[in-house]
PDB file of C-alpha atoms in Angstrom:
ATOM      1  CA  MET A   1      14.204  11.920   1.716  1.00 53.00           C
ATOM      2  CA  SER A   2      13.007  11.174  -1.794  1.00 66.00           C
ATOM      3  CA  ASP A   3       9.564  12.100  -3.086  1.00 75.00           C
ATOM      4  CA  THR A   4       9.323   8.965  -5.234  1.00 84.00           C
ATOM      5  CA  LEU A   5       7.478   5.919  -4.002  1.00 89.00           C
ATOM      6  CA  PRO A   6       8.714   2.371  -4.628  1.00 93.00           C
ATOM      7  CA  ASP A   7       7.043   0.296  -7.345  1.00 95.00           C
ATOM      8  CA  ARG A   8       5.875  -2.188  -4.714  1.00 96.00           C
ATOM      9  CA  LEU A   9       5.144  -1.541  -1.036  1.00 95.00           C
ATOM     10  CA  SER A  10       3.587  -3.540   1.809  1.00 95.00           C
ATOM     11  CA  VAL A  11       2.371  -2.559   5.279  1.00 94.00           C
ATOM     12  CA  ASN A  12       3.173  -6.044   6.642  1.00 92.00           C
ATOM     13  CA  ALA A  13       6.502  -5.962   8.521  1.00 92.00           C
ATOM     14  CA  LYS A  14       7.220  -9.598   7.529  1.00 92.00           C
ATOM     15  CA  SER A  15       7.074  -8.783   3.803  1.00 92.00           C
ATOM     16  CA  PRO A  16      10.285  -8.176   1.817  1.00 95.00           C
ATOM     17  CA  TYR A  17       8.534  -5.094   0.355  1.00 96.00           C
ATOM     18  CA  PHE A  18       8.019  -3.425   3.755  1.00 95.00           C
ATOM     19  CA  ASP A  19       9.757  -0.036   4.095  1.00 93.00           C
ATOM     20  CA  ALA A  20       9.215   1.762   7.407  1.00 92.00           C
ATOM     21  CA  THR A  21      10.836   5.013   6.270  1.00 92.00           C
ATOM     22  CA  VAL A  22       8.366   5.379   3.392  1.00 91.00           C
ATOM     23  CA  LEU A  23       5.404   4.406   5.578  1.00 91.00           C
ATOM     24  CA  GLU A  24       6.286   7.099   8.146  1.00 90.00           C
ATOM     25  CA  ARG A  25       4.837   9.553   5.655  1.00 88.00           C
ATOM     26  CA  GLU A  26       1.171   9.088   4.819  1.00 89.00           C
ATOM     27  CA  VAL A  27       0.843   7.178   1.523  1.00 92.00           C
ATOM     28  CA  GLY A  28      -2.340   7.378  -0.538  1.00 93.00           C
ATOM     29  CA  ILE A  29      -3.456   4.880  -3.174  1.00 95.00           C
ATOM     30  CA  LEU A  30      -5.739   5.593  -6.126  1.00 96.00           C
ATOM     31  CA  PHE A  31      -7.175   2.397  -7.591  1.00 96.00           C
ATOM     32  CA  ASN A  32      -9.093   2.914 -10.849  1.00 95.00           C
ATOM     33  CA  GLY A  33      -9.480   6.582  -9.906  1.00 94.00           C
ATOM     34  CA  VAL A  34     -10.898   5.922  -6.401  1.00 95.00           C
ATOM     35  CA  GLU A  35      -8.868   6.492  -3.238  1.00 95.00           C
ATOM     36  CA  LYS A  36      -8.535   3.297  -1.178  1.00 94.00           C
ATOM     37  CA  THR A  37      -7.685   3.387   2.524  1.00 92.00           C
ATOM     38  CA  ASN A  38      -7.565  -0.367   3.254  1.00 92.00           C
ATOM     39  CA  VAL A  39      -4.673  -1.404   0.972  1.00 94.00           C
ATOM     40  CA  GLU A  40      -2.276  -3.974   2.468  1.00 95.00           C
ATOM     41  CA  GLU A  41       0.142  -4.089  -0.498  1.00 96.00           C
ATOM     42  CA  TYR A  42       0.381  -2.614  -3.993  1.00 97.00           C
ATOM     43  CA  CYS A  43       2.405  -3.000  -7.191  1.00 96.00           C
ATOM     44  CA  ILE A  44       2.243  -0.185  -9.735  1.00 96.00           C
ATOM     45  CA  SER A  45       4.034  -1.928 -12.641  1.00 96.00           C
ATOM     46  CA  GLU A  46       1.899  -5.090 -12.424  1.00 96.00           C
ATOM     47  CA  GLY A  47      -1.302  -3.108 -11.748  1.00 96.00           C
ATOM     48  CA  TRP A  48      -2.711  -4.698  -8.577  1.00 97.00           C
ATOM     49  CA  ILE A  49      -3.486  -4.053  -4.929  1.00 97.00           C
ATOM     50  CA  ARG A  50      -4.175  -6.391  -2.011  1.00 96.00           C
ATOM     51  CA  VAL A  51      -7.020  -5.494   0.329  1.00 95.00           C
ATOM     52  CA  ALA A  52      -8.294  -7.242   3.445  1.00 92.00           C
ATOM     53  CA  ALA A  53     -11.328  -9.495   2.912  1.00 92.00           C
ATOM     54  CA  GLY A  54     -13.542  -8.207   5.710  1.00 89.00           C
ATOM     55  CA  ASN A  55     -12.595  -9.341   9.204  1.00 93.00           C
ATOM     56  CA  SER A  56     -11.477 -12.810   8.054  1.00 91.00           C
ATOM     57  CA  LYS A  57      -8.169 -14.078   9.453  1.00 92.00           C
ATOM     58  CA  ASP A  58      -6.008 -17.043   8.521  1.00 92.00           C
ATOM     59  CA  ARG A  59      -4.830 -19.598  11.085  1.00 95.00           C
ATOM     60  CA  ASN A  60      -1.858 -17.382  12.012  1.00 91.00           C
ATOM     61  CA  GLY A  61      -4.048 -14.357  12.729  1.00 90.00           C
ATOM     62  CA  ASN A  62      -3.112 -12.468   9.558  1.00 88.00           C
ATOM     63  CA  PRO A  63      -5.886 -10.846   7.513  1.00 90.00           C
ATOM     64  CA  ILE A  64      -7.016 -12.763   4.438  1.00 94.00           C
ATOM     65  CA  THR A  65      -6.416 -10.584   1.396  1.00 94.00           C
ATOM     66  CA  ILE A  66      -7.870 -10.325  -2.096  1.00 96.00           C
ATOM     67  CA  LYS A  67      -5.808  -9.233  -5.100  1.00 97.00           C
ATOM     68  CA  LEU A  68      -7.600  -6.676  -7.288  1.00 97.00           C
ATOM     69  CA  LYS A  69      -6.252  -5.734 -10.723  1.00 98.00           C
ATOM     70  CA  GLY A  70      -6.565  -2.294 -12.286  1.00 97.00           C
ATOM     71  CA  LYS A  71      -4.813   1.069 -12.599  1.00 97.00           C
ATOM     72  CA  VAL A  72      -2.764   1.844  -9.467  1.00 96.00           C
ATOM     73  CA  GLU A  73      -1.388   5.278  -8.542  1.00 95.00           C
ATOM     74  CA  ALA A  74       0.525   5.924  -5.315  1.00 94.00           C
ATOM     75  CA  PHE A  75       1.199   9.339  -3.804  1.00 93.00           C
ATOM     76  CA  PHE A  76       2.225  11.033  -0.576  1.00 92.00           C
ATOM     77  CA  LYS A  77      -0.791  12.723   1.016  1.00 87.00           C
ATOM     78  CA  GLU A  78       1.252  15.652   2.353  1.00 79.00           C
ATOM     79  CA  THR A  79       4.571  17.119   1.362  1.00 66.00           C
ATOM     80  CA  PRO A  80       7.267  16.970   4.068  1.00 60.00           C
ATOM     81  CA  GLU A  81       7.890  20.081   6.130  1.00 64.00           C
ATOM     82  CA  THR A  82      11.228  21.701   5.355  1.00 53.00           C
ATOM     83  CA  ALA A  83      13.146  22.987   8.378  1.00 47.00           C
TER      84      ALA A  83
END
């Protein structure tokens, strides 16, 4: 398994940027130097993250998200165990 994260990743299984194999490992996001734990989607090259807007839901039951722009850094929280 590679230690590099994709440029864009989403936790929503319906998104074309969803990758279950990457999400099996714990991914951390630094946004403007602060670790965020409620990120729904991120894009490093474009410099934005999507976060849920409180408990608000759209008519399909999906969380309403807000796009925030700034410096985005993604990392794996732990290195994989080698057998």
